[in-house]
Amino acid sequence: MPRIEERSQIPGSDHWSWPEGTHRVLRQVLSRREIKSPSEMNLSLSGLRPVGEFQALDKGVDLMIHHKDSRITIVGDFDADGATSTALMVICLRSFGFSDVSFFIPDRFELGYGLTTELVDQLRIKKPGLIVTVDNGVTSVAGVATARKLGIDVLVTDHHLPGAELPVANVIVNPNLVGNTFLGKNLAGVGVAFYLLAALGRRLGISSVIPDLLDLVALGTIADLVKLDHSNRILIDQGLARVRAGRCRPGILALCEVANIPYRNVTGTTLAYQIAPRLNAAGRLDDMAIGVRCLLTDSPKEALSLANQLNTFNQDRRALESKMRAEALEIMDTETSVSVGELSPILCLLRDDWHEGVVGLVASKIKDRYHRPAFAFAPTESGLLKGSGRSIAGFHLRDALVTIDAQHPGLISRFGGHAMAAGLTLDPNGYSVFREAVKSLGEESLGPEDFDEKILTDGFLPGSDITVEVASLLHAIGPWGQGFSEPLFEGLFVLIGQRVLSDKHLKMTVKINRNENPLDAIAFNFSPGNWQMGDSLHFVYRLDVNNYYSSPRVQLIVEYIQPSKSSIM
């Protein structure tokens, strides 16, 4: 059973100078977030870190201008960050007057991740003068070296953590390089591309193109689950404003349409969990080039056709993911006869019939279920094993892979990632060695307290604050996401009615006390528990606005329920 804890306030936040009229619930929430002051409530573009602070941009701009009349190939990654980065780079360079700009997204099943030697061999036929990587490249040592030997210049733009050896690119633009003083360390790949293109536009005296493409920046940033510091929240908020106004790429409008989301109602949550998965599905199951073309086209008709293809991929992905998740849970049930507390600190699962494009989603499910880091593996057509890991606080996945690679040279063919998510390839004969090695690292760095699932809340709200007004205020100061979590509140409620919707969602009517007006509440994918009408329930919930009725009504989105021994008067 998770432990419910109230978030601590930021030291010194009780002395902050709040803007006049700031609602007490906003103070309650923001004083518990990683912000420096209430000024970070301002999400205007003027709050972005200046382009001039990112020193590496100048060399990147010089290289691009040198190749303005050359053949340039943009090499992207096969996720939403990579697709939006690619589209952003292609659209801007063409708008800036670059004469010959194309893109290439590697097939993850044939060429793997990044600028590989095999990919360069394919590109050499087109004879590019410059290759620009987006959302990849900082670990592509062999591929970059091959390109340079062929006389092709390489500009790497990336946000991933570098390895021990940097590629011999002409220029590397990455805020996470050792020694880089730019404070925008949390930018997604599309954010790095945005900064480079902003610097290029400034050098060329063209300032009108970049702001109009913030919808792409917002989508890629929130999809990549990077930490939502002040700059990233600005990028997302500004992009969302353009989507809601209909001033965005036809492809994003089409993706909203196939997801049955009116573009005027798009939020950060819908971008992350409705739009991005449809874009990512192409990279997981087929060809992400379809996703890039959807974002590139200026034709609404073509965009809708491509979005429908992406929607079909997403339906296939969901069915495959559901099957693989069920099989993963079966593996845990059949292979594990101990309590959760006695499980291995790091979980590794493998099935010969799993799809390599979906193993990350399986690892995420297992991580959530057992609250410990998890890796899922599937065979590739080349005979290697493709693995994807997801982690919890306290265990840095990429650092763990670096350690294992040093301890067992040659065991891991390729790896990369972040603290919370990473990927790797192995020879099948090395799977058991890897499993034991990562288990040992987990035993060294993780203790029982790390496996105790905690739910952090922003405390209790009086009934007078459970209103449409407060829910709307909280929505307005988003976007919420990684590192800037959406507010969760807790409270005791009397159950006065419940029913099951669509065989899987628990719809309830509750009161905060017996004399208050009833409130709507819904718990998605939740079955009724052993409680009766009139019982007191302890909720952990989010505030939302239900616009289904003739006038908006506040609604509790319930994340966790447990019976309460306390009675409510």
XYZ file of N, CA and C in Angstrom, residues 108-211:
312
model
N 14.619 1.970 -37.151
C 15.184 1.514 -35.887
C 15.504 0.021 -35.905
N 14.811 -0.725 -36.772
C 15.002 -2.171 -36.793
C 16.187 -2.582 -37.669
N 16.560 -1.733 -38.635
C 17.668 -2.064 -39.527
C 18.944 -1.294 -39.190
N 18.798 -0.005 -38.889
C 19.970 0.846 -38.703
C 20.219 1.222 -37.255
N 19.231 1.023 -36.395
C 19.421 1.361 -34.996
C 19.382 2.859 -34.750
N 19.858 3.250 -33.571
C 19.763 4.632 -33.119
C 21.004 5.433 -33.506
N 20.793 6.666 -33.909
C 21.882 7.592 -34.116
C 22.502 7.529 -35.505
N 23.581 8.270 -35.643
C 24.297 8.340 -36.919
C 25.288 7.179 -36.978
N 24.804 6.018 -37.380
C 25.649 4.831 -37.445
C 26.455 4.817 -38.745
N 27.468 3.964 -38.769
C 28.264 3.792 -39.988
C 27.391 3.313 -41.140
N 26.462 2.401 -40.851
C 25.567 1.884 -41.894
C 24.685 2.993 -42.471
N 24.248 3.900 -41.596
C 23.419 5.018 -42.063
C 24.239 5.935 -42.972
N 25.459 6.223 -42.566
C 26.321 7.089 -43.384
C 26.570 6.462 -44.748
N 26.727 5.142 -44.786
C 26.918 4.455 -46.070
C 25.721 4.656 -46.994
N 24.514 4.710 -46.409
C 23.326 4.972 -47.229
C 23.277 6.425 -47.693
N 23.684 7.346 -46.809
C 23.598 8.772 -47.139
C 24.641 9.201 -48.164
N 25.769 8.506 -48.235
C 26.865 8.937 -49.110
C 26.431 8.984 -50.567
N 25.417 8.179 -50.927
C 24.931 8.166 -52.309
C 24.368 9.529 -52.699
N 23.756 10.224 -51.695
C 23.159 11.536 -51.955
C 24.193 12.655 -51.940
N 25.412 12.330 -51.511
C 26.524 13.273 -51.488
C 26.192 14.578 -50.749
N 25.791 14.469 -49.477
C 25.532 15.703 -48.728
C 26.842 16.406 -48.384
N 26.795 17.734 -48.350
C 27.962 18.476 -47.892
C 27.980 18.569 -46.374
N 26.778 18.522 -45.786
C 26.659 18.651 -44.328
C 25.558 17.727 -43.821
N 25.865 16.984 -42.779
C 24.867 16.220 -42.043
C 24.615 16.944 -40.722
N 23.353 17.181 -40.407
C 22.969 17.773 -39.127
C 22.151 16.742 -38.365
N 22.638 16.319 -37.224
C 21.845 15.406 -36.400
C 20.982 16.214 -35.451
N 19.772 15.717 -35.197
C 18.892 16.337 -34.207
C 18.399 15.255 -33.264
N 18.491 15.536 -31.966
C 18.084 14.609 -30.914
C 18.915 13.331 -30.925
N 20.100 13.374 -31.482
C 20.998 12.217 -31.484
C 22.370 12.682 -31.951
N 23.341 11.784 -31.862
C 24.644 12.057 -32.443
C 25.780 12.193 -31.463
N 25.491 12.535 -30.189
C 26.586 12.799 -29.266
C 27.345 11.526 -28.885
N 26.734 10.358 -29.126
C 27.438 9.095 -28.880
C 27.778 8.361 -30.176
N 27.568 9.010 -31.321
C 27.778 8.357 -32.631
C 29.226 8.514 -33.081
N 30.140 7.941 -32.317
C 31.568 8.119 -32.584
C 31.960 7.530 -33.938
N 31.593 6.276 -34.196
C 32.004 5.611 -35.439
C 31.344 6.238 -36.659
N 30.047 6.533 -36.564
C 29.340 7.094 -37.709
C 29.859 8.463 -38.108
N 30.117 9.311 -37.108
C 30.649 10.647 -37.412
C 32.039 10.525 -38.036
N 32.852 9.631 -37.497
C 34.197 9.444 -38.059
C 34.129 8.996 -39.511
N 33.185 8.109 -39.819
C 33.026 7.647 -41.203
C 32.629 8.799 -42.120
N 31.703 9.619 -41.674
C 31.268 10.754 -42.483
C 32.419 11.717 -42.755
N 33.203 12.002 -41.732
C 34.316 12.945 -41.904
C 35.362 12.395 -42.861
N 35.605 11.077 -42.808
C 36.565 10.458 -43.732
C 36.095 10.567 -45.173
N 34.764 10.603 -45.340
C 34.198 10.734 -46.686
C 34.134 12.191 -47.134
N 34.589 13.101 -46.283
C 34.580 14.508 -46.648
C 33.270 15.212 -46.356
N 32.427 14.596 -45.537
C 31.131 15.192 -45.177
C 31.266 15.887 -43.830
N 30.922 17.149 -43.757
C 30.928 17.864 -42.487
C 29.739 17.401 -41.638
N 29.907 17.466 -40.324
C 28.866 16.991 -39.406
C 28.640 18.019 -38.302
N 27.393 18.396 -38.134
C 26.960 19.236 -37.024
C 26.051 18.393 -36.139
N 26.464 18.126 -34.915
C 25.671 17.332 -33.978
C 24.876 18.279 -33.081
N 23.562 18.122 -33.062
C 22.736 18.809 -32.071
C 22.018 17.736 -31.275
N 22.181 17.779 -29.979
C 21.689 16.691 -29.126
C 21.514 17.231 -27.717
N 20.777 16.486 -26.915
C 20.642 16.842 -25.501
C 20.978 15.672 -24.581
N 21.272 14.514 -25.175
C 21.585 13.337 -24.371
C 22.960 13.479 -23.725
N 23.170 12.738 -22.657
C 24.447 12.786 -21.959
C 25.535 12.168 -22.837
N 26.699 12.807 -22.936
C 27.773 12.270 -23.770
C 28.454 11.086 -23.101
N 29.109 10.268 -23.916
C 29.894 9.165 -23.394
C 31.308 9.610 -23.070
N 32.167 8.639 -22.791
C 33.549 8.959 -22.446
C 34.290 9.570 -23.626
N 33.899 9.213 -24.847
C 34.543 9.723 -26.058
C 33.529 10.498 -26.880
N 33.908 11.703 -27.292
C 33.029 12.513 -28.134
C 33.307 12.227 -29.602
N 32.297 12.306 -30.451
C 32.521 12.145 -31.891
C 33.329 13.319 -32.440
N 34.021 13.081 -33.551
C 34.880 14.115 -34.140
C 34.075 14.980 -35.111
N 32.901 15.424 -34.660
C 32.072 16.303 -35.485
C 32.741 17.658 -35.635
N 32.386 18.382 -36.697
C 32.891 19.746 -36.852
C 32.455 20.612 -35.680
N 31.180 20.454 -35.301
C 30.633 21.211 -34.171
C 29.649 20.318 -33.436
N 29.666 20.395 -32.106
C 28.663 19.710 -31.279
C 27.928 20.759 -30.471
N 26.622 20.823 -30.638
C 25.777 21.732 -29.865
C 24.952 20.876 -28.904
N 25.328 20.916 -27.642
C 24.678 20.096 -26.620
C 24.898 20.769 -25.271
N 23.829 21.201 -24.601
C 24.012 21.900 -23.318
C 24.572 21.015 -22.216
N 24.599 19.694 -22.443
C 25.072 18.783 -21.410
C 26.507 18.319 -21.610
N 27.240 18.963 -22.533
C 28.659 18.664 -22.654
C 29.395 19.165 -21.414
N 30.414 18.435 -21.002
C 31.234 18.861 -19.878
C 31.866 20.217 -20.200
N 31.721 21.147 -19.280
C 32.288 22.472 -19.476
C 31.343 23.479 -20.080
N 30.193 23.029 -20.594
C 29.232 23.978 -21.162
C 28.534 24.697 -20.011
N 28.578 26.010 -20.020
C 28.041 26.797 -18.913
C 26.587 27.214 -19.107
N 26.007 26.909 -20.263
C 24.605 27.268 -20.504
C 23.719 26.532 -19.508
N 22.822 27.242 -18.880
C 22.023 26.666 -17.797
C 20.787 25.922 -18.283
N 20.547 25.919 -19.589
C 19.374 25.214 -20.109
C 19.650 23.738 -20.288
N 20.055 23.071 -19.219
C 20.459 21.663 -19.294
C 19.292 20.728 -19.569
N 18.071 21.182 -19.337
C 16.914 20.289 -19.449
C 16.207 20.371 -20.798
N 16.771 21.106 -21.745
C 16.152 21.192 -23.066
C 16.019 19.812 -23.700
N 14.910 19.589 -24.380
C 14.770 18.393 -25.211
C 15.574 18.608 -26.494
N 15.644 17.576 -27.321
C 16.344 17.718 -28.595
C 15.768 18.843 -29.435
N 14.441 18.953 -29.435
C 13.796 20.011 -30.219
C 14.088 21.383 -29.620
N 14.319 21.446 -28.304
C 14.685 22.709 -27.681
C 16.078 23.156 -28.085
N 16.999 22.211 -28.186
C 18.354 22.528 -28.650
C 18.302 23.026 -30.094
N 17.539 22.336 -30.938
C 17.381 22.776 -32.330
C 16.759 24.166 -32.399
N 15.788 24.421 -31.540
C 15.131 25.730 -31.485
C 16.146 26.834 -31.192
N 17.007 26.621 -30.215
C 18.000 27.634 -29.860
C 18.984 27.871 -31.012
N 19.425 26.783 -31.644
C 20.361 26.934 -32.760
C 19.719 27.706 -33.901
N 18.484 27.377 -34.219
C 17.808 28.052 -35.326
C 17.482 29.495 -34.978
N 17.198 29.770 -33.710
C 16.979 31.155 -33.296
C 18.251 31.969 -33.480
N 19.392 31.373 -33.129
C 20.672 32.064 -33.333
C 20.961 32.266 -34.819
N 20.635 31.250 -35.628
C 20.833 31.366 -37.069
C 19.929 32.454 -37.653
N 18.671 32.466 -37.234
C 17.749 33.486 -37.721
C 18.195 34.884 -37.350
N 18.727 35.017 -36.135
C 19.217 36.334 -35.706
C 20.401 36.768 -36.561
N 21.312 35.825 -36.851
C 22.470 36.153 -37.686
C 22.024 36.576 -39.092
N 20.975 35.918 -39.612
C 20.503 36.226 -40.964
C 19.526 37.396 -40.998
N 19.177 37.908 -39.825
C 18.222 39.015 -39.763
C 16.797 38.588 -40.021
N 16.491 37.330 -39.714
C 15.137 36.796 -39.915
C 14.598 36.353 -38.556
N 13.603 37.056 -38.037
C 13.104 36.757 -36.692
C 11.667 36.261 -36.668
N 11.034 36.183 -37.835
C 9.595 35.896 -37.857
C 9.251 34.416 -37.954
N 10.229 33.577 -38.319
C 9.914 32.172 -38.593
C 9.800 31.350 -37.321
N 10.776 31.454 -36.450
C 10.874 30.573 -35.289
C 9.659 30.636 -34.362
N 9.175 31.813 -33.949
C 8.034 31.822 -33.024
C 6.806 31.109 -33.568
